Amino acid sequence: MLNGIVVLDFSQYLPGPFASWRLAQLGAEVIKIEPPSGDRLRPFAGGRLFAAYNVGKKSVALDLKTDEGREQARRLAARVDVVIESFRPGVMARLGLGYDDVRRDNERIIYCSISGFGQRSGRSLLGSHDLNYMALSGVLAQLADARGRPVHPKVTLADFIGGMAAAERVLAALFARERTGRGAYLDVSLVDGLAAMMAGHFAMEHGGGPKHGLAELAGEVVCYQLYETKDGRYMSVAALEPHFWRQFCEAVGHPEWIGAQWAPARPGEAVYDGLVALFREKTFSEWSAFAERVDACLAPVLETDEAKRLFADDQVRHLVAMQPDGVWTAAHGPDGRWDVEAPPKVNEHADLLKGEE
């Protein structure tokens, strides 16, 4: 869909590379500008984390601290469609590579700056990371245990949601450019991406509602809950619709629970205690098989290795295949393994500079 679109990506770590990776998956040519030492994400997890979100890109190493490096970057920026950067606000302008600088040579440029708090907020120059953004947006307070203590997430939500927001804005700007012929400057804030998710919570609380969202979705009712199995694993029940709840109750042999769909999910409540006991009667494997047979919004809580085997299955592989030929970040082996494709080596595509000299 984006064949012919060229993206020049100066970003490192996760949000920007995730955004440009999504654009690459849609067919864009992504030229990744790295320092001579490479993206700082490269060493993590033996390089596999870097590989996951940089496959399909081209790498050009430039030292932006030198006049030569900056001049080569300017020449590249003059012929691309999109620039993505994630330095602290003001850094690209000081390098002579800010939006106004690039626009002088490329009026149609779509220039996307990704930062924690946006380019002009009172927090713009503060150093922060994903956990800080989740804390400030109110998201972290929603991820709390039974005692109300925030649970440390194992997925960097702000990075990925911010990356998706950036890709979304770039796509909208490309569409607008087709109509108007004009480029655009995009100021994408990671914390704003999380705040957008919280809009419903903000609205409810502003109207005198609960601080933790709808009770039906907040783990307070029996039909939308996590239950532990006999072997210490977990199953998710999300039977919000009456017919799904009915099908579940009938399938487990407890039709008397049908009328208690919204019963409180707390110890001492008869239906909740009954469900807790029921799920502990069978193993995770047995309940997983049951979930495949009974259409009742029931699913196992999978670990990473189990989830990737699921997505390697022919029946669900299309969910992650973002290109017509099914290319994603990994090659699916016959045994269900996901072997991440090789990302570009640092400066592997230095020949792209030949036409800029």
PDB file of N, CA, C and O in Angstrom, residues 144 216-229 233-239 245 248 265-266 272 275-277 279-280 284 297-302:
ATOM      1  N   ALA A 144      -3.413  -2.589  38.794  1.00  0.00           N
ATOM      2  CA  ALA A 144      -3.129  -2.765  40.220  1.00  0.00           C
ATOM      3  C   ALA A 144      -3.559  -4.143  40.696  1.00  0.00           C
ATOM      4  O   ALA A 144      -4.465  -4.766  40.126  1.00  0.00           O
ATOM      5  N   GLU A 216     -17.890  -3.900  35.065  1.00  0.00           N
ATOM      6  CA  GLU A 216     -18.010  -5.103  34.240  1.00  0.00           C
ATOM      7  C   GLU A 216     -16.689  -5.497  33.587  1.00  0.00           C
ATOM      8  O   GLU A 216     -16.497  -6.660  33.222  1.00  0.00           O
ATOM      9  N   LEU A 217     -15.791  -4.532  33.437  1.00  0.00           N
ATOM     10  CA  LEU A 217     -14.507  -4.799  32.774  1.00  0.00           C
ATOM     11  C   LEU A 217     -13.329  -4.717  33.740  1.00  0.00           C
ATOM     12  O   LEU A 217     -12.183  -4.865  33.320  1.00  0.00           O
ATOM     13  N   ALA A 218     -13.595  -4.457  34.991  1.00  0.00           N
ATOM     14  CA  ALA A 218     -12.525  -4.201  35.960  1.00  0.00           C
ATOM     15  C   ALA A 218     -12.285  -5.363  36.922  1.00  0.00           C
ATOM     16  O   ALA A 218     -11.692  -5.180  37.978  1.00  0.00           O
ATOM     17  N   GLY A 219     -12.752  -6.545  36.564  1.00  0.00           N
ATOM     18  CA  GLY A 219     -12.514  -7.702  37.418  1.00  0.00           C
ATOM     19  C   GLY A 219     -13.435  -7.787  38.608  1.00  0.00           C
ATOM     20  O   GLY A 219     -13.109  -8.451  39.595  1.00  0.00           O
ATOM     21  N   GLU A 220     -14.598  -7.140  38.527  1.00  0.00           N
ATOM     22  CA  GLU A 220     -15.501  -7.113  39.678  1.00  0.00           C
ATOM     23  C   GLU A 220     -16.706  -8.030  39.529  1.00  0.00           C
ATOM     24  O   GLU A 220     -17.520  -8.155  40.447  1.00  0.00           O
ATOM     25  N   VAL A 221     -16.854  -8.677  38.360  1.00  0.00           N
ATOM     26  CA  VAL A 221     -17.996  -9.567  38.142  1.00  0.00           C
ATOM     27  C   VAL A 221     -17.516 -10.933  37.675  1.00  0.00           C
ATOM     28  O   VAL A 221     -16.429 -11.062  37.091  1.00  0.00           O
ATOM     29  N   VAL A 222     -18.326 -11.951  37.897  1.00  0.00           N
ATOM     30  CA  VAL A 222     -17.899 -13.332  37.638  1.00  0.00           C
ATOM     31  C   VAL A 222     -17.785 -13.661  36.160  1.00  0.00           C
ATOM     32  O   VAL A 222     -17.003 -14.546  35.781  1.00  0.00           O
ATOM     33  N   CYS A 223     -18.532 -12.970  35.306  1.00  0.00           N
ATOM     34  CA  CYS A 223     -18.528 -13.334  33.882  1.00  0.00           C
ATOM     35  C   CYS A 223     -17.355 -12.740  33.115  1.00  0.00           C
ATOM     36  O   CYS A 223     -17.168 -13.045  31.930  1.00  0.00           O
ATOM     37  N   TYR A 224     -16.573 -11.887  33.756  1.00  0.00           N
ATOM     38  CA  TYR A 224     -15.426 -11.251  33.106  1.00  0.00           C
ATOM     39  C   TYR A 224     -14.281 -11.297  34.100  1.00  0.00           C
ATOM     40  O   TYR A 224     -14.031 -10.357  34.845  1.00  0.00           O
ATOM     41  N   GLN A 225     -13.577 -12.425  34.080  1.00  0.00           N
ATOM     42  CA  GLN A 225     -12.687 -12.697  35.201  1.00  0.00           C
ATOM     43  C   GLN A 225     -11.582 -13.674  34.810  1.00  0.00           C
ATOM     44  O   GLN A 225     -11.668 -14.367  33.781  1.00  0.00           O
ATOM     45  N   LEU A 226     -10.537 -13.714  35.613  1.00  0.00           N
ATOM     46  CA  LEU A 226      -9.455 -14.691  35.464  1.00  0.00           C
ATOM     47  C   LEU A 226      -9.602 -15.748  36.550  1.00  0.00           C
ATOM     48  O   LEU A 226      -9.809 -15.416  37.719  1.00  0.00           O
ATOM     49  N   TYR A 227      -9.465 -17.022  36.145  1.00  0.00           N
ATOM     50  CA  TYR A 227      -9.624 -18.114  37.101  1.00  0.00           C
ATOM     51  C   TYR A 227      -8.422 -19.055  37.019  1.00  0.00           C
ATOM     52  O   TYR A 227      -7.929 -19.366  35.930  1.00  0.00           O
ATOM     53  N   GLU A 228      -7.971 -19.479  38.186  1.00  0.00           N
ATOM     54  CA  GLU A 228      -6.807 -20.356  38.272  1.00  0.00           C
ATOM     55  C   GLU A 228      -7.210 -21.808  38.044  1.00  0.00           C
ATOM     56  O   GLU A 228      -8.239 -22.275  38.535  1.00  0.00           O
ATOM     57  N   THR A 229      -6.369 -22.531  37.293  1.00  0.00           N
ATOM     58  CA  THR A 229      -6.635 -23.939  36.992  1.00  0.00           C
ATOM     59  C   THR A 229      -5.981 -24.858  38.037  1.00  0.00           C
ATOM     60  O   THR A 229      -5.273 -24.396  38.938  1.00  0.00           O
ATOM     61  N   ARG A 233      -2.200 -22.506  36.379  1.00  0.00           N
ATOM     62  CA  ARG A 233      -2.265 -21.611  35.235  1.00  0.00           C
ATOM     63  C   ARG A 233      -3.577 -20.834  35.295  1.00  0.00           C
ATOM     64  O   ARG A 233      -4.353 -21.000  36.241  1.00  0.00           O
ATOM     65  N   TYR A 234      -3.854 -20.030  34.279  1.00  0.00           N
ATOM     66  CA  TYR A 234      -5.044 -19.188  34.329  1.00  0.00           C
ATOM     67  C   TYR A 234      -5.831 -19.230  33.027  1.00  0.00           C
ATOM     68  O   TYR A 234      -5.262 -19.354  31.934  1.00  0.00           O
ATOM     69  N   MET A 235      -7.147 -19.110  33.176  1.00  0.00           N
ATOM     70  CA  MET A 235      -8.066 -19.001  32.052  1.00  0.00           C
ATOM     71  C   MET A 235      -8.794 -17.657  32.153  1.00  0.00           C
ATOM     72  O   MET A 235      -9.078 -17.174  33.256  1.00  0.00           O
ATOM     73  N   SER A 236      -9.067 -17.065  30.997  1.00  0.00           N
ATOM     74  CA  SER A 236      -9.811 -15.809  30.963  1.00  0.00           C
ATOM     75  C   SER A 236     -11.243 -16.073  30.507  1.00  0.00           C
ATOM     76  O   SER A 236     -11.468 -16.719  29.485  1.00  0.00           O
ATOM     77  N   VAL A 237     -12.172 -15.596  31.288  1.00  0.00           N
ATOM     78  CA  VAL A 237     -13.588 -15.670  30.940  1.00  0.00           C
ATOM     79  C   VAL A 237     -14.053 -14.246  30.637  1.00  0.00           C
ATOM     80  O   VAL A 237     -13.850 -13.341  31.454  1.00  0.00           O
ATOM     81  N   ALA A 238     -14.644 -14.042  29.461  1.00  0.00           N
ATOM     82  CA  ALA A 238     -15.114 -12.711  29.072  1.00  0.00           C
ATOM     83  C   ALA A 238     -16.497 -12.808  28.438  1.00  0.00           C
ATOM     84  O   ALA A 238     -16.760 -12.234  27.380  1.00  0.00           O
ATOM     85  N   ALA A 239     -17.374 -13.531  29.117  1.00  0.00           N
ATOM     86  CA  ALA A 239     -18.718 -13.798  28.593  1.00  0.00           C
ATOM     87  C   ALA A 239     -19.673 -12.661  28.958  1.00  0.00           C
ATOM     88  O   ALA A 239     -20.588 -12.828  29.775  1.00  0.00           O
ATOM     89  N   TRP A 245     -22.618 -16.325  28.145  1.00  0.00           N
ATOM     90  CA  TRP A 245     -22.639 -16.759  29.546  1.00  0.00           C
ATOM     91  C   TRP A 245     -23.528 -17.995  29.701  1.00  0.00           C
ATOM     92  O   TRP A 245     -23.169 -18.947  30.397  1.00  0.00           O
ATOM     93  N   PHE A 248     -21.719 -21.028  28.390  1.00  0.00           N
ATOM     94  CA  PHE A 248     -20.693 -21.470  29.333  1.00  0.00           C
ATOM     95  C   PHE A 248     -21.318 -22.238  30.495  1.00  0.00           C
ATOM     96  O   PHE A 248     -20.883 -23.338  30.828  1.00  0.00           O
ATOM     97  N   ALA A 265     -17.443 -10.701  41.990  1.00  0.00           N
ATOM     98  CA  ALA A 265     -16.312 -11.639  41.951  1.00  0.00           C
ATOM     99  C   ALA A 265     -15.441 -11.423  43.177  1.00  0.00           C
ATOM    100  O   ALA A 265     -14.351 -10.856  43.105  1.00  0.00           O
ATOM    101  N   ARG A 266     -15.922 -11.892  44.313  1.00  0.00           N
ATOM    102  CA  ARG A 266     -15.144 -11.770  45.541  1.00  0.00           C
ATOM    103  C   ARG A 266     -15.424 -12.984  46.439  1.00  0.00           C
ATOM    104  O   ARG A 266     -16.530 -13.547  46.409  1.00  0.00           O
ATOM    105  N   TYR A 272     -19.180 -16.987  42.667  1.00  0.00           N
ATOM    106  CA  TYR A 272     -17.730 -16.794  42.481  1.00  0.00           C
ATOM    107  C   TYR A 272     -16.953 -17.950  43.097  1.00  0.00           C
ATOM    108  O   TYR A 272     -16.061 -18.530  42.446  1.00  0.00           O
ATOM    109  N   LEU A 275     -17.215 -20.960  40.906  1.00  0.00           N
ATOM    110  CA  LEU A 275     -16.397 -20.885  39.697  1.00  0.00           C
ATOM    111  C   LEU A 275     -14.923 -21.123  40.016  1.00  0.00           C
ATOM    112  O   LEU A 275     -14.219 -21.802  39.267  1.00  0.00           O
ATOM    113  N   VAL A 276     -14.464 -20.552  41.127  1.00  0.00           N
ATOM    114  CA  VAL A 276     -13.073 -20.770  41.538  1.00  0.00           C
ATOM    115  C   VAL A 276     -12.823 -22.259  41.737  1.00  0.00           C
ATOM    116  O   VAL A 276     -11.819 -22.813  41.272  1.00  0.00           O
ATOM    117  N   ALA A 277     -13.737 -22.921  42.417  1.00  0.00           N
ATOM    118  CA  ALA A 277     -13.601 -24.359  42.665  1.00  0.00           C
ATOM    119  C   ALA A 277     -13.696 -25.152  41.365  1.00  0.00           C
ATOM    120  O   ALA A 277     -12.949 -26.122  41.147  1.00  0.00           O
ATOM    121  N   PHE A 279     -12.879 -24.252  38.231  1.00  0.00           N
ATOM    122  CA  PHE A 279     -11.685 -24.159  37.393  1.00  0.00           C
ATOM    123  C   PHE A 279     -10.504 -24.918  37.991  1.00  0.00           C
ATOM    124  O   PHE A 279      -9.612 -25.355  37.266  1.00  0.00           O
ATOM    125  N   ARG A 280     -10.497 -25.090  39.281  1.00  0.00           N
ATOM    126  CA  ARG A 280      -9.409 -25.839  39.928  1.00  0.00           C
ATOM    127  C   ARG A 280      -9.587 -27.345  39.809  1.00  0.00           C
ATOM    128  O   ARG A 280      -8.720 -28.107  40.234  1.00  0.00           O
ATOM    129  N   PHE A 284      -4.875 -26.770  33.044  1.00  0.00           N
ATOM    130  CA  PHE A 284      -4.835 -25.741  32.006  1.00  0.00           C
ATOM    131  C   PHE A 284      -5.076 -26.350  30.628  1.00  0.00           C
ATOM    132  O   PHE A 284      -5.822 -25.805  29.814  1.00  0.00           O
ATOM    133  N   CYS A 297     -16.498 -17.256  24.832  1.00  0.00           N
ATOM    134  CA  CYS A 297     -15.524 -16.213  25.185  1.00  0.00           C
ATOM    135  C   CYS A 297     -14.619 -16.682  26.319  1.00  0.00           C
ATOM    136  O   CYS A 297     -14.437 -15.992  27.331  1.00  0.00           O
ATOM    137  N   LEU A 298     -14.045 -17.838  26.147  1.00  0.00           N
ATOM    138  CA  LEU A 298     -13.140 -18.442  27.119  1.00  0.00           C
ATOM    139  C   LEU A 298     -11.805 -18.679  26.422  1.00  0.00           C
ATOM    140  O   LEU A 298     -11.774 -19.226  25.313  1.00  0.00           O
ATOM    141  N   ALA A 299     -10.700 -18.246  27.035  1.00  0.00           N
ATOM    142  CA  ALA A 299      -9.390 -18.400  26.401  1.00  0.00           C
ATOM    143  C   ALA A 299      -8.306 -18.595  27.446  1.00  0.00           C
ATOM    144  O   ALA A 299      -8.369 -18.010  28.539  1.00  0.00           O
ATOM    145  N   PRO A 300      -7.287 -19.412  27.131  1.00  0.00           N
ATOM    146  CA  PRO A 300      -6.181 -19.609  28.063  1.00  0.00           C
ATOM    147  C   PRO A 300      -5.254 -18.403  28.101  1.00  0.00           C
ATOM    148  O   PRO A 300      -5.091 -17.694  27.101  1.00  0.00           O
ATOM    149  N   VAL A 301      -4.658 -18.140  29.249  1.00  0.00           N
ATOM    150  CA  VAL A 301      -3.658 -17.079  29.383  1.00  0.00           C
ATOM    151  C   VAL A 301      -2.324 -17.683  28.975  1.00  0.00           C
ATOM    152  O   VAL A 301      -1.704 -18.432  29.730  1.00  0.00           O
ATOM    153  N   LEU A 302      -1.895 -17.389  27.762  1.00  0.00           N
ATOM    154  CA  LEU A 302      -0.716 -18.023  27.189  1.00  0.00           C
ATOM    155  C   LEU A 302       0.578 -17.309  27.572  1.00  0.00           C
ATOM    156  O   LEU A 302       0.614 -16.093  27.704  1.00  0.00           O
TER     157      LEU A 302
END
